[in-house]
Amino acid sequence: MLSFVLALPVAAFYLFAALRQWQAVTGRLPLSRLTVLTCTMIGALLHLGYIGVSMLGRENINFAMFEVGSLISWVMVLLILFSSWRKPVDNLLIGLLPMAAAVVLCAAIDGEYYPLPHLSYGLAWHILLSILAYAVFTIAAVQSVLLYLQDLALKKRQTKGIVQALPPLQTMDLLLFEMIWLGMILLTAAFAIGWPFVSDLKGQHLIHKVVFASIGWLVFAILLTGRYRFGWRGITASRWTLIGTGFLVLSYFGSKFVLEILLHRAA
């Protein structure tokens, strides 16, 4: 009951901010960035309170599906919120905030408690950070596809449709690399926390996970280096993002079979 009471104002502020931005985009009301961003910030603060009570405030971390989804949506709201103070990405809130509101309400209504009591606290945080990192990289992959389509459309001088609905190309590019930086920080933290718990890679059946996750991390590290040294952007950045995310997906789903095929061909 307490979770639902906490979730209601979160959803209300998110939905109002999304509605207000949509009204501004459609010309029904004048633009008011201060109102939209303030409501989003209040919703995000309340959302943090909900996460603290429902997910992190118990004896064990709650790994229920909707609770994890709520945490992921909160991280994405924060990313767009902080970006919006410096870049014109407010229109992305129209789609993101209703989704976040729906997830937090589903989590509160479902009320499932799925702890992993057999895990140590450190290992639980490793899993949580890994899930967050993979989610951020997955969203970055979607962003890279949008960036790729937007770049192609502009090269063909097509300025309607998806190009008109999205923020400027440079803004989309900057947002992509902000997502990648956030994902790298989360993934590196997950590696640092989880490594002390690895005692036998083969015995714990972790070889395939570690190999693919490490390759994914390396791909994104190369991409960030290329961005800093050579100014990689646009289609090049999109391709590297999709490649890196692909390796992380293989790691997440434990593709031991794929690794064995690659090693067999290399031999």
PDB file of N, CA and C in Angstrom, residues 207-242:
ATOM      1  N   ILE A 207      33.371 -18.041 -18.096  1.00  0.00           N
ATOM      2  CA  ILE A 207      34.330 -17.687 -19.137  1.00  0.00           C
ATOM      3  C   ILE A 207      33.653 -16.924 -20.270  1.00  0.00           C
ATOM      4  N   HIS A 208      32.547 -17.473 -20.780  1.00  0.00           N
ATOM      5  CA  HIS A 208      31.866 -16.834 -21.914  1.00  0.00           C
ATOM      6  C   HIS A 208      31.339 -15.449 -21.551  1.00  0.00           C
ATOM      7  N   LYS A 209      30.828 -15.317 -20.333  1.00  0.00           N
ATOM      8  CA  LYS A 209      30.308 -14.019 -19.903  1.00  0.00           C
ATOM      9  C   LYS A 209      31.429 -12.983 -19.800  1.00  0.00           C
ATOM     10  N   VAL A 210      32.537 -13.382 -19.171  1.00  0.00           N
ATOM     11  CA  VAL A 210      33.652 -12.452 -18.983  1.00  0.00           C
ATOM     12  C   VAL A 210      34.264 -12.061 -20.323  1.00  0.00           C
ATOM     13  N   VAL A 211      34.422 -13.038 -21.226  1.00  0.00           N
ATOM     14  CA  VAL A 211      35.035 -12.759 -22.529  1.00  0.00           C
ATOM     15  C   VAL A 211      34.195 -11.763 -23.321  1.00  0.00           C
ATOM     16  N   PHE A 212      32.902 -12.043 -23.472  1.00  0.00           N
ATOM     17  CA  PHE A 212      32.051 -11.168 -24.276  1.00  0.00           C
ATOM     18  C   PHE A 212      31.870  -9.800 -23.620  1.00  0.00           C
ATOM     19  N   ALA A 213      31.738  -9.768 -22.284  1.00  0.00           N
ATOM     20  CA  ALA A 213      31.591  -8.485 -21.588  1.00  0.00           C
ATOM     21  C   ALA A 213      32.866  -7.655 -21.728  1.00  0.00           C
ATOM     22  N   SER A 214      34.020  -8.312 -21.654  1.00  0.00           N
ATOM     23  CA  SER A 214      35.294  -7.598 -21.788  1.00  0.00           C
ATOM     24  C   SER A 214      35.470  -7.052 -23.199  1.00  0.00           C
ATOM     25  N   ILE A 215      35.081  -7.849 -24.205  1.00  0.00           N
ATOM     26  CA  ILE A 215      35.170  -7.366 -25.588  1.00  0.00           C
ATOM     27  C   ILE A 215      34.242  -6.173 -25.786  1.00  0.00           C
ATOM     28  N   GLY A 216      33.021  -6.263 -25.238  1.00  0.00           N
ATOM     29  CA  GLY A 216      32.086  -5.148 -25.341  1.00  0.00           C
ATOM     30  C   GLY A 216      32.640  -3.894 -24.695  1.00  0.00           C
ATOM     31  N   TRP A 217      33.229  -4.062 -23.495  1.00  0.00           N
ATOM     32  CA  TRP A 217      33.835  -2.919 -22.800  1.00  0.00           C
ATOM     33  C   TRP A 217      34.953  -2.320 -23.652  1.00  0.00           C
ATOM     34  N   LEU A 218      35.777  -3.178 -24.253  1.00  0.00           N
ATOM     35  CA  LEU A 218      36.896  -2.718 -25.077  1.00  0.00           C
ATOM     36  C   LEU A 218      36.397  -1.965 -26.313  1.00  0.00           C
ATOM     37  N   VAL A 219      35.317  -2.462 -26.938  1.00  0.00           N
ATOM     38  CA  VAL A 219      34.758  -1.787 -28.113  1.00  0.00           C
ATOM     39  C   VAL A 219      34.309  -0.364 -27.760  1.00  0.00           C
ATOM     40  N   PHE A 220      33.634  -0.227 -26.633  1.00  0.00           N
ATOM     41  CA  PHE A 220      33.176   1.102 -26.233  1.00  0.00           C
ATOM     42  C   PHE A 220      34.342   2.000 -25.810  1.00  0.00           C
ATOM     43  N   ALA A 221      35.374   1.397 -25.219  1.00  0.00           N
ATOM     44  CA  ALA A 221      36.562   2.181 -24.865  1.00  0.00           C
ATOM     45  C   ALA A 221      37.238   2.716 -26.127  1.00  0.00           C
ATOM     46  N   ILE A 222      37.322   1.884 -27.170  1.00  0.00           N
ATOM     47  CA  ILE A 222      37.899   2.320 -28.444  1.00  0.00           C
ATOM     48  C   ILE A 222      37.050   3.435 -29.050  1.00  0.00           C
ATOM     49  N   LEU A 223      35.718   3.282 -28.969  1.00  0.00           N
ATOM     50  CA  LEU A 223      34.818   4.299 -29.509  1.00  0.00           C
ATOM     51  C   LEU A 223      35.017   5.638 -28.804  1.00  0.00           C
ATOM     52  N   LEU A 224      35.119   5.616 -27.483  1.00  0.00           N
ATOM     53  CA  LEU A 224      35.311   6.868 -26.737  1.00  0.00           C
ATOM     54  C   LEU A 224      36.674   7.470 -27.047  1.00  0.00           C
ATOM     55  N   THR A 225      37.690   6.619 -27.219  1.00  0.00           N
ATOM     56  CA  THR A 225      39.010   7.116 -27.598  1.00  0.00           C
ATOM     57  C   THR A 225      38.972   7.733 -28.991  1.00  0.00           C
ATOM     58  N   GLY A 226      38.289   7.054 -29.915  1.00  0.00           N
ATOM     59  CA  GLY A 226      38.150   7.590 -31.271  1.00  0.00           C
ATOM     60  C   GLY A 226      37.389   8.900 -31.294  1.00  0.00           C
ATOM     61  N   ARG A 227      36.414   9.017 -30.428  1.00  0.00           N
ATOM     62  CA  ARG A 227      35.671  10.268 -30.332  1.00  0.00           C
ATOM     63  C   ARG A 227      36.582  11.398 -29.857  1.00  0.00           C
ATOM     64  N   TYR A 228      37.396  11.104 -28.842  1.00  0.00           N
ATOM     65  CA  TYR A 228      38.280  12.128 -28.268  1.00  0.00           C
ATOM     66  C   TYR A 228      39.427  12.478 -29.206  1.00  0.00           C
ATOM     67  N   ARG A 229      40.033  11.456 -29.847  1.00  0.00           N
ATOM     68  CA  ARG A 229      41.218  11.689 -30.672  1.00  0.00           C
ATOM     69  C   ARG A 229      40.880  12.079 -32.108  1.00  0.00           C
ATOM     70  N   PHE A 230      39.845  11.465 -32.664  1.00  0.00           N
ATOM     71  CA  PHE A 230      39.573  11.642 -34.094  1.00  0.00           C
ATOM     72  C   PHE A 230      38.198  12.225 -34.396  1.00  0.00           C
ATOM     73  N   GLY A 231      37.428  12.516 -33.357  1.00  0.00           N
ATOM     74  CA  GLY A 231      36.126  13.128 -33.571  1.00  0.00           C
ATOM     75  C   GLY A 231      35.092  12.219 -34.190  1.00  0.00           C
ATOM     76  N   TRP A 232      35.157  10.907 -33.895  1.00  0.00           N
ATOM     77  CA  TRP A 232      34.182   9.980 -34.462  1.00  0.00           C
ATOM     78  C   TRP A 232      32.771  10.396 -34.070  1.00  0.00           C
ATOM     79  N   ARG A 233      31.857  10.315 -35.020  1.00  0.00           N
ATOM     80  CA  ARG A 233      30.470  10.668 -34.770  1.00  0.00           C
ATOM     81  C   ARG A 233      29.596  10.061 -35.859  1.00  0.00           C
ATOM     82  N   GLY A 234      28.311  10.331 -35.811  1.00  0.00           N
ATOM     83  CA  GLY A 234      27.399   9.919 -36.870  1.00  0.00           C
ATOM     84  C   GLY A 234      27.361   8.422 -37.093  1.00  0.00           C
ATOM     85  N   ILE A 235      27.469   8.027 -38.355  1.00  0.00           N
ATOM     86  CA  ILE A 235      27.345   6.620 -38.732  1.00  0.00           C
ATOM     87  C   ILE A 235      28.458   5.776 -38.113  1.00  0.00           C
ATOM     88  N   THR A 236      29.670   6.312 -38.038  1.00  0.00           N
ATOM     89  CA  THR A 236      30.782   5.575 -37.423  1.00  0.00           C
ATOM     90  C   THR A 236      30.473   5.251 -35.968  1.00  0.00           C
ATOM     91  N   ALA A 237      30.002   6.239 -35.227  1.00  0.00           N
ATOM     92  CA  ALA A 237      29.648   6.024 -33.820  1.00  0.00           C
ATOM     93  C   ALA A 237      28.501   5.032 -33.689  1.00  0.00           C
ATOM     94  N   SER A 238      27.541   5.106 -34.601  1.00  0.00           N
ATOM     95  CA  SER A 238      26.395   4.193 -34.556  1.00  0.00           C
ATOM     96  C   SER A 238      26.846   2.747 -34.739  1.00  0.00           C
ATOM     97  N   ARG A 239      27.742   2.523 -35.693  1.00  0.00           N
ATOM     98  CA  ARG A 239      28.208   1.154 -35.964  1.00  0.00           C
ATOM     99  C   ARG A 239      28.963   0.578 -34.768  1.00  0.00           C
ATOM    100  N   TRP A 240      29.871   1.360 -34.199  1.00  0.00           N
ATOM    101  CA  TRP A 240      30.630   0.883 -33.043  1.00  0.00           C
ATOM    102  C   TRP A 240      29.714   0.624 -31.851  1.00  0.00           C
ATOM    103  N   THR A 241      28.695   1.465 -31.675  1.00  0.00           N
ATOM    104  CA  THR A 241      27.749   1.271 -30.573  1.00  0.00           C
ATOM    105  C   THR A 241      26.985  -0.029 -30.731  1.00  0.00           C
ATOM    106  N   LEU A 242      26.539  -0.319 -31.937  1.00  0.00           N
ATOM    107  CA  LEU A 242      25.795  -1.552 -32.177  1.00  0.00           C
ATOM    108  C   LEU A 242      26.681  -2.782 -31.992  1.00  0.00           C
TER     109      LEU A 242
END
